[in-house]
Amino acid sequence: MKITLIGLGTDEYGLTKGAEKALGLSGKIIARTAKTRSFLSLDGYEVITLDGIFETCRNFDTLNKKLAKAVTDAAKTDDVCYCVDGAVCEDEACRIILSKHKDCRIFEGEPKSAHAANLAKLKCAQYTSVSAYNIENLKSCQAAVVYDIDGYFVATKIKQKLSDLFGEEAVCTFVRGNEASKIKVYEIDRQKEYDYSCAVAVEECEFLKKERYDYADLEQMIKLLRAPNGCPWDRAQTNESIKTNMIEEAYELVDAIERGDDYDMEEETGDVLLQAAFHAVMKEEQGAFNGTDAITRLIKKLIFRHSHIFGKDKADDDSEALGVWERNKREEKSQKTFSDTVVAVPKNMPACMRAQKVGKRSAKCGMDFLSPLSASEKLSEEVEELIKACVSGDKNSVFEEAGDVLFSAVNVCRLAGVDCEEALNAAVDKFTKRFAAFEKLALADGEKLEDMDLSRQDYYWALAKNELKKH
């Protein structure tokens, strides 16, 4: 038996001649719902409605599956015309039916999104349309039309999504039937009534007047700044000239994180993204790659490395998940030996961080100290050698032995579960506070720091330690 899918459009005059002919020849006519204005176009036909199914479904996905099943079951014994409000291409149940019955005939009606876009008089020639029940699929775009806003709960979700994309103060058009009114996005869930015909149409304003911007806008801004009539400084930059900016911005972000300052974290996150986008735009100018290439590579890398989520591997805890990640990373980078992983540690990392990472990777083959205590014994040996080098006065030996002492100290920290960068930073912070307190106490007693002997310095340093302990 054959299935014909018919879009009834948005009013009682939406049936095409072809659809009318198909209805006349059909053994059974089924309508998605009788609660729409377009259902009036079926007046005079014997129609079975599926309104009862709506009451038995808890979510949109289940509803569409049941609607599709009702139609396909009916088609086992009769030729069926399934009629939906709006257009067939906008109906999820029709998509399900088409995935299983590719020989269906289709007679389209006016899409609900087109009806709303026309009433809104959108200036943008292209817009993205989406059902309210698939709003999570809506991404950044110049203009959007969201239909099927048939209740308050759905309207709230639409408001949140469009606020994120366009800004809550952005002007949009709220459509109900053939009526359209201009409102702000934050007012979408403040309307008096909602029904099957409600929709919202919204479009971006001028670039410099937008309320919300995304990564594509960031790249556009950089391109504007580097244009011939843009900023001379931005035009003059190269990947090499701004490479240290990324390091500085990353440190500023980490500083904001450590301070627990969300406001500064927001700003510094943006600054890090700016640096990444700047490099991508300049490489796009050179024909090497663009931002989309970089993001595509990133997503594919995440999928590959998370094979315990997207593949056949399994991980029951964070330790096993990390193991899967590291194994996949070695495979991805063609690192076949332990040396390959050690050599791959970037040389421009902060020294403590690099030393800790090298030690961690080299330990993967079992070449490591048994405990922090055994590593401490090695540290003691290195300290003795440094002392001997200092006594000898050989600067090259002092340099070498000093490095060995620092590397050994990093190994002790690593095996003790201490992050060397954090530990050293904490020690520097502690010294800085003590020094400030030491100087303040000495000056209060009329002492001059540059004239104090060692015993007086020790005295005031002890006072400073005790002073800080009180706080």
Coordinates of C-alpha atoms in Angstrom, one line a residue:
M1 CA 0.0 0.0 0.0
K2 CA 1.1 3.6 -0.7
I3 CA 1.6 6.5 1.7
T4 CA 1.1 10.1 0.5
L5 CA 2.3 12.9 2.8
I6 CA 0.4 16.2 2.5
G7 CA 1.3 19.6 3.9
L8 CA -1.8 21.5 4.7
G9 CA -0.1 24.9 5.0
T10 CA -1.0 27.5 7.5
D11 CA -4.6 28.2 6.7
E12 CA -7.8 26.7 5.2
Y13 CA -6.7 27.5 1.7
G14 CA -3.4 25.6 1.7
L15 CA -4.3 22.5 -0.3
T16 CA -2.8 22.2 -3.8
K17 CA -4.6 20.7 -6.7
G18 CA -2.4 17.7 -6.6
A19 CA -3.1 17.2 -2.9
E20 CA -6.9 17.4 -3.5
K21 CA -6.7 14.7 -6.2
A22 CA -4.6 12.4 -3.9
L23 CA -7.2 12.9 -1.1
G24 CA -10.0 11.9 -3.5
L25 CA -8.2 8.6 -4.5
S26 CA -7.0 7.7 -1.0
G27 CA -8.5 4.7 0.9
K28 CA -7.8 6.4 4.3
I29 CA -7.1 10.0 5.3
I30 CA -5.2 10.6 8.6
A31 CA -4.6 14.1 10.0
R32 CA -1.9 14.8 12.6
T33 CA -4.4 17.0 14.5
A34 CA -7.7 18.7 14.1
K35 CA -6.7 21.6 16.3
T36 CA -5.2 23.8 13.5
R37 CA -6.7 26.3 11.2
S38 CA -5.3 24.4 8.2
F39 CA -7.4 21.3 9.2
L40 CA -10.4 23.3 7.8
S41 CA -9.1 22.5 4.3
L42 CA -10.1 18.9 4.9
D43 CA -13.8 19.8 5.3
G44 CA -15.9 17.3 3.3
Y45 CA -13.4 14.4 3.7
E46 CA -13.7 11.5 6.1
V47 CA -10.7 12.1 8.3
I48 CA -9.1 10.1 11.2
T49 CA -7.2 12.4 13.6
L50 CA -4.4 11.4 15.9
D51 CA -5.1 13.9 18.6
G52 CA -5.5 11.1 21.1
I53 CA -1.8 10.2 20.8
F54 CA -0.7 13.6 22.0
E55 CA -2.3 12.9 25.4
T56 CA -0.3 9.7 25.9
C57 CA 3.2 11.0 25.2
R58 CA 5.6 12.5 27.6
N59 CA 8.0 14.0 25.1
F60 CA 8.2 15.1 21.5
D61 CA 10.4 12.2 20.4
T62 CA 8.0 9.6 21.6
L63 CA 5.1 11.5 20.1
N64 CA 6.6 11.5 16.6
K65 CA 7.5 7.9 16.8
K66 CA 3.9 7.0 17.7
L67 CA 2.4 9.2 15.1
A68 CA 4.7 7.6 12.4
K69 CA 3.8 4.1 13.6
A70 CA 0.0 4.9 13.4
V71 CA 0.4 5.9 9.8
T72 CA 2.6 3.0 8.7
D73 CA 0.4 0.5 10.5
A74 CA -2.7 1.9 8.7
A75 CA -0.8 1.6 5.4
K76 CA -0.5 -2.1 5.8
T77 CA -4.1 -2.5 4.7
D78 CA -5.0 0.8 2.8
D79 CA -3.5 3.5 0.7
V80 CA -3.0 6.4 3.2
C81 CA -2.9 10.1 3.0
Y82 CA -1.2 11.6 6.1
C83 CA -1.9 15.3 6.5
V84 CA 0.1 17.7 8.6
D85 CA -0.2 21.3 9.4
G86 CA 2.5 23.4 7.7
A87 CA 4.9 21.6 5.4
V88 CA 5.9 17.9 5.2
C89 CA 9.6 18.9 5.4
E90 CA 9.1 20.5 8.8
D91 CA 7.3 17.5 10.4
E92 CA 9.4 15.1 12.4
A93 CA 6.9 12.2 12.1
C94 CA 7.0 12.6 8.3
R95 CA 10.8 12.3 8.4
I96 CA 10.5 9.1 10.3
I97 CA 8.0 7.7 7.8
L98 CA 10.2 8.8 4.8
S99 CA 13.2 7.0 6.4
K100 CA 11.3 3.7 6.2
H101 CA 9.1 4.3 3.1
K102 CA 11.2 6.2 0.5
D103 CA 8.6 5.7 -2.2
C104 CA 6.1 8.1 -0.5
R105 CA 4.5 10.8 -2.6
I106 CA 4.7 14.3 -1.2
F107 CA 2.5 17.4 -1.7
E108 CA 3.9 20.3 0.2
G109 CA 2.1 23.1 1.9
E110 CA 3.3 26.5 3.1
P111 CA 5.9 26.0 5.8
K112 CA 5.1 27.4 9.2
S113 CA 8.6 29.0 9.2
A114 CA 8.0 30.8 5.9
H115 CA 4.6 32.0 7.1
A116 CA 6.3 33.5 10.2
A117 CA 9.2 35.0 8.2
N118 CA 6.8 36.7 5.8
L119 CA 4.8 38.2 8.6
A120 CA 8.0 39.4 10.3
K121 CA 9.2 40.9 7.0
L122 CA 12.8 39.7 7.7
K123 CA 15.4 41.7 5.9
C124 CA 17.8 38.8 5.7
A125 CA 17.2 36.7 2.6
Q126 CA 18.4 33.5 4.3
Y127 CA 17.2 32.3 7.7
T128 CA 17.5 29.1 9.8
S129 CA 14.2 27.5 10.7
V130 CA 13.7 25.0 13.5
S131 CA 10.9 23.5 15.5
A132 CA 10.7 24.7 19.1
Y133 CA 11.1 21.0 20.1
N134 CA 14.5 20.8 18.4
I135 CA 15.8 24.2 19.6
E136 CA 19.0 22.7 20.9
N137 CA 20.0 22.2 17.3
L138 CA 19.9 25.9 16.6
K139 CA 23.4 27.4 16.1
S140 CA 24.7 30.9 15.4
C141 CA 23.1 32.4 12.3
Q142 CA 22.1 35.7 10.7
A143 CA 18.4 35.1 11.2
A144 CA 16.2 32.4 12.8
V145 CA 12.6 31.3 12.8
V146 CA 11.3 29.1 15.5
Y147 CA 7.9 27.5 15.1
D148 CA 5.7 25.1 17.2
I149 CA 5.9 27.3 20.3
D150 CA 2.7 25.8 21.7
G151 CA 3.2 26.4 25.5
Y152 CA 4.8 28.4 28.2
F153 CA 7.5 25.8 29.0
V154 CA 8.6 25.6 25.4
A155 CA 8.5 29.4 25.1
T156 CA 10.9 29.6 28.1
K157 CA 13.4 27.4 26.4
I158 CA 13.2 29.4 23.2
K159 CA 13.8 32.6 25.2
Q160 CA 16.9 31.2 26.8
K161 CA 18.4 29.9 23.5
L162 CA 17.7 33.1 21.5
S163 CA 19.0 35.2 24.4
D164 CA 22.2 33.3 24.2
L165 CA 22.5 33.7 20.4
F166 CA 21.0 37.2 19.8
G167 CA 20.8 38.8 23.2
E168 CA 17.7 39.1 25.5
E169 CA 17.2 42.8 24.5
A170 CA 17.2 41.9 20.8
V171 CA 13.9 42.8 19.0
C172 CA 12.0 39.8 17.5
T173 CA 8.6 39.2 15.9
F174 CA 6.1 37.0 17.8
V175 CA 3.6 35.4 15.4
R176 CA 0.3 33.9 16.3
G177 CA -1.9 32.9 13.4
N178 CA -1.9 35.8 11.0
E179 CA -1.0 38.3 13.7
A180 CA 2.5 39.6 14.3
S181 CA 3.9 41.9 17.0
K182 CA 7.4 43.2 17.8
I183 CA 8.7 42.2 21.3
K184 CA 12.0 41.8 23.0
V185 CA 13.5 38.3 23.2
Y186 CA 13.1 38.3 27.0
E187 CA 9.4 38.7 26.5
I188 CA 8.9 35.5 24.5
D189 CA 7.6 33.6 27.6
R190 CA 5.5 36.5 28.8
Q191 CA 2.7 36.2 26.1
K192 CA -0.9 35.7 27.1
E193 CA -1.6 32.7 24.9
Y194 CA 0.3 30.0 23.1
D195 CA -0.9 27.5 20.5
Y196 CA 0.2 25.5 17.4
S197 CA 0.5 28.6 15.3
C198 CA 2.9 30.5 17.5
A199 CA 6.4 31.3 16.2
V200 CA 9.2 33.7 16.6
A201 CA 11.4 35.3 14.0
V202 CA 14.6 37.2 14.9
E203 CA 17.6 38.5 12.9
E204 CA 20.9 40.1 13.7
C205 CA 21.3 43.8 13.7
E206 CA 24.4 45.7 12.3
F207 CA 27.7 44.1 13.4
L208 CA 28.8 46.9 15.7
K209 CA 25.4 47.1 17.4
K210 CA 24.9 43.4 18.1
E211 CA 24.3 42.4 21.7
R212 CA 25.8 38.9 21.4
Y213 CA 28.9 37.8 19.5
D214 CA 30.4 34.3 18.8
Y215 CA 33.6 32.9 17.6
A216 CA 32.8 33.7 13.9
D217 CA 32.2 37.3 14.9
L218 CA 35.6 37.3 16.7
E219 CA 37.3 36.2 13.5
Q220 CA 35.3 38.8 11.5
M221 CA 36.5 41.5 14.0
I222 CA 40.1 40.5 13.5
K223 CA 39.7 40.6 9.7
L224 CA 38.2 44.1 9.9
L225 CA 41.1 45.2 12.0
R226 CA 43.6 43.8 9.6
A227 CA 41.8 45.2 6.5
P228 CA 43.6 47.9 4.4
N229 CA 41.5 50.6 6.2
G230 CA 41.8 48.9 9.6
C231 CA 44.3 49.2 12.5
P232 CA 48.0 49.8 11.5
W233 CA 49.2 47.8 14.5
D234 CA 46.9 44.8 13.9
R235 CA 47.9 44.8 10.2
A236 CA 51.6 44.7 11.1
Q237 CA 51.4 41.6 13.3
T238 CA 52.7 38.1 12.5
N239 CA 52.3 34.7 14.2
E240 CA 55.9 35.2 15.5
S241 CA 55.4 38.8 16.7
I242 CA 52.4 38.0 19.0
K243 CA 53.4 34.5 20.1
T244 CA 54.3 35.6 23.7
N245 CA 50.9 37.3 24.0
M246 CA 49.3 33.8 24.3
I247 CA 51.6 32.9 27.2
E248 CA 50.9 36.1 29.0
E249 CA 47.1 35.8 28.5
A250 CA 47.1 32.2 29.6
Y251 CA 48.9 33.2 32.8
E252 CA 46.4 35.9 33.4
L253 CA 43.6 33.4 33.0
V254 CA 45.2 31.0 35.5
D255 CA 45.7 33.9 37.9
A256 CA 42.0 34.7 37.7
I257 CA 41.1 31.1 38.3
E258 CA 43.4 30.9 41.4
R259 CA 41.7 34.0 42.7
G260 CA 38.3 32.6 42.1
D261 CA 37.3 35.8 40.3
D262 CA 34.6 34.8 37.7
Y263 CA 34.4 38.3 36.3
D264 CA 38.1 38.4 35.5
M265 CA 38.0 34.8 34.3
E266 CA 35.3 35.8 31.7
E267 CA 37.6 38.6 30.4
E268 CA 40.8 36.5 30.4
T269 CA 39.1 33.6 28.7
G270 CA 38.1 36.0 25.9
D271 CA 41.7 37.3 25.7
V272 CA 43.0 33.7 25.3
L273 CA 40.4 33.1 22.5
L274 CA 41.4 36.3 20.9
Q275 CA 45.0 35.1 20.6
A276 CA 43.9 31.7 19.2
A277 CA 41.6 33.4 16.6
F278 CA 44.3 35.9 15.7
H279 CA 46.8 33.1 14.8
A280 CA 44.1 31.3 12.9
V281 CA 43.1 34.4 10.8
M282 CA 46.8 35.1 10.0
K283 CA 47.3 31.5 8.9
E284 CA 44.1 31.7 6.8
E285 CA 45.7 34.7 5.0
Q286 CA 48.7 32.6 4.3
G287 CA 46.6 29.8 2.9
A288 CA 47.8 27.3 5.6
F289 CA 44.6 26.7 7.6
N290 CA 41.6 28.5 9.1
G291 CA 39.7 28.5 12.4
T292 CA 37.2 25.9 11.1
D293 CA 40.1 23.6 10.2
A294 CA 41.6 24.0 13.7
I295 CA 38.3 23.4 15.4
T296 CA 37.5 20.4 13.1
R297 CA 40.8 18.8 14.0
L298 CA 40.2 19.4 17.7
I299 CA 36.8 17.8 17.7
K300 CA 38.0 14.8 15.7
K301 CA 40.9 14.5 18.1
L302 CA 38.5 14.5 21.1
I303 CA 36.4 11.8 19.5
F304 CA 39.4 9.6 18.8
R305 CA 41.0 10.0 22.2
H306 CA 37.7 9.4 24.0
S307 CA 37.3 6.0 22.6
H308 CA 35.8 4.9 26.0
I309 CA 32.9 7.2 25.2
F310 CA 32.6 7.1 21.4
G311 CA 34.3 3.8 20.7
K312 CA 34.7 0.3 22.0
D313 CA 37.1 0.9 24.9
K314 CA 35.8 1.0 28.5
A315 CA 36.8 3.1 31.5
D316 CA 35.2 2.7 34.9
D317 CA 37.0 5.6 36.6
D318 CA 39.1 8.7 35.9
S319 CA 42.4 6.8 36.1
E320 CA 41.3 4.3 33.4
A321 CA 39.9 7.1 31.3
L322 CA 43.3 8.9 31.4
G323 CA 45.0 5.6 30.4
V324 CA 42.8 5.3 27.4
W325 CA 43.4 9.0 26.5
E326 CA 47.2 8.6 26.8
R327 CA 47.3 5.4 24.7
N328 CA 45.2 6.9 22.0
K329 CA 47.3 10.1 22.0
R330 CA 50.5 8.0 21.5
E331 CA 48.9 6.2 18.6
E332 CA 47.6 9.5 17.1
K333 CA 51.1 11.1 17.3
S334 CA 52.9 7.9 16.1
Q335 CA 54.9 7.8 19.4
K336 CA 56.2 4.2 19.3
T337 CA 58.8 4.5 22.1
F338 CA 59.0 6.0 25.5
S339 CA 61.7 8.3 24.3
D340 CA 59.3 9.7 21.6
T341 CA 56.9 10.8 24.4
V342 CA 59.7 12.3 26.5
V343 CA 61.2 14.3 23.6
A344 CA 57.8 15.6 22.6
V345 CA 57.5 17.6 25.8
P346 CA 57.7 21.3 24.6
K347 CA 61.0 22.9 25.4
N348 CA 59.5 26.3 26.0
M349 CA 57.4 25.2 29.0
P350 CA 58.3 26.7 32.4
A351 CA 61.3 24.7 33.7
C352 CA 59.6 23.2 36.7
M353 CA 56.5 22.1 34.7
R354 CA 58.7 20.7 31.9
A355 CA 60.9 18.8 34.4
Q356 CA 57.8 17.3 36.1
K357 CA 56.3 16.2 32.8
V358 CA 59.5 14.7 31.6
G359 CA 59.9 12.8 34.8
K360 CA 56.3 11.6 34.7
R361 CA 56.6 10.3 31.1
S362 CA 59.9 8.6 31.6
A363 CA 58.5 6.9 34.7
K364 CA 55.9 5.1 32.4
C365 CA 58.6 2.5 31.5
G366 CA 59.3 1.8 35.2
M367 CA 62.5 4.0 35.4
D368 CA 61.7 5.9 38.5
F369 CA 62.5 6.1 42.2
L370 CA 60.6 3.8 44.5
S371 CA 59.2 6.6 46.7
P372 CA 59.6 10.3 47.6
L373 CA 62.0 9.2 50.3
S374 CA 64.4 7.4 47.8
A375 CA 64.2 10.4 45.6
S376 CA 65.1 12.6 48.5
E377 CA 68.3 10.6 49.0
K378 CA 69.3 11.4 45.4
L379 CA 68.5 15.0 46.1
S380 CA 70.9 15.0 49.1
E381 CA 73.6 13.6 46.9
E382 CA 73.1 16.3 44.3
V383 CA 73.2 19.0 47.0
E384 CA 76.6 17.7 48.2
E385 CA 77.9 17.8 44.7
L386 CA 76.6 21.4 44.3
I387 CA 78.4 22.4 47.4
K388 CA 81.6 20.9 46.2
A389 CA 81.2 22.8 42.9
C390 CA 80.6 26.0 44.7
V391 CA 83.8 25.5 46.8
S392 CA 85.8 24.8 43.6
G393 CA 84.6 28.0 42.1
D394 CA 84.0 26.3 38.7
K395 CA 81.0 28.1 37.2
N396 CA 80.3 25.4 34.6
S397 CA 80.2 22.8 37.4
V398 CA 78.0 25.0 39.6
F399 CA 75.6 25.5 36.6
E400 CA 75.4 21.8 36.0
E401 CA 75.0 20.7 39.6
A402 CA 72.4 23.4 40.3
G403 CA 70.3 22.0 37.5
D404 CA 70.7 18.5 38.9
V405 CA 69.6 19.7 42.3
L406 CA 66.5 21.4 40.9
F407 CA 65.6 18.4 38.7
S408 CA 66.0 16.1 41.8
A409 CA 63.8 18.4 43.9
V410 CA 61.1 18.2 41.1
N411 CA 61.2 14.4 41.3
V412 CA 60.7 14.4 45.0
C413 CA 57.7 16.7 44.6
R414 CA 56.3 14.6 41.7
L415 CA 56.4 11.4 43.7
A416 CA 55.0 13.1 46.7
G417 CA 52.0 14.2 44.6
V418 CA 52.9 17.9 44.7
D419 CA 52.7 20.2 41.7
C420 CA 56.1 21.9 41.5
E421 CA 54.8 25.1 39.8
E422 CA 52.1 25.5 42.5
A423 CA 54.5 24.6 45.3
L424 CA 57.2 27.0 44.2
N425 CA 54.7 29.8 43.6
A426 CA 53.3 29.3 47.0
A427 CA 56.8 29.4 48.5
V428 CA 57.5 32.7 46.6
D429 CA 54.2 34.1 47.9
K430 CA 55.0 33.2 51.4
F431 CA 58.5 34.7 51.2
T432 CA 57.0 37.9 49.6
K433 CA 54.5 38.3 52.5
R434 CA 57.2 37.6 55.1
F435 CA 59.6 40.1 53.5
A436 CA 57.0 42.8 53.5
A437 CA 56.2 42.1 57.2
F438 CA 59.9 41.9 58.0
E439 CA 60.6 45.3 56.5
K440 CA 57.6 46.9 58.1
L441 CA 58.6 45.7 61.6
A442 CA 62.2 46.8 61.1
L443 CA 61.3 50.3 59.8
A444 CA 58.8 50.7 62.7
D445 CA 61.8 50.4 65.1
G446 CA 63.9 52.8 63.1
E447 CA 66.1 50.2 61.6
K448 CA 67.6 50.5 58.1
L449 CA 67.6 47.2 56.3
E450 CA 70.9 47.9 54.4
D451 CA 72.7 48.6 57.8
M452 CA 71.4 45.6 59.7
D453 CA 73.7 42.7 60.6
L454 CA 72.7 39.1 60.2
S455 CA 71.6 38.6 63.8
R456 CA 69.2 41.6 63.6
Q457 CA 67.9 40.3 60.2
D458 CA 67.2 36.9 61.8
Y459 CA 65.5 38.6 64.8
Y460 CA 63.1 40.6 62.6
W461 CA 62.5 37.7 60.2
A462 CA 61.4 35.6 63.2
L463 CA 59.1 38.4 64.3
A464 CA 57.6 38.6 60.8
K465 CA 56.9 34.8 60.8
N466 CA 55.2 35.0 64.1
E467 CA 53.2 38.1 63.0
L468 CA 51.9 36.3 59.9
K469 CA 51.0 33.1 61.9
K470 CA 48.6 35.2 64.0
H471 CA 46.7 36.0 60.8

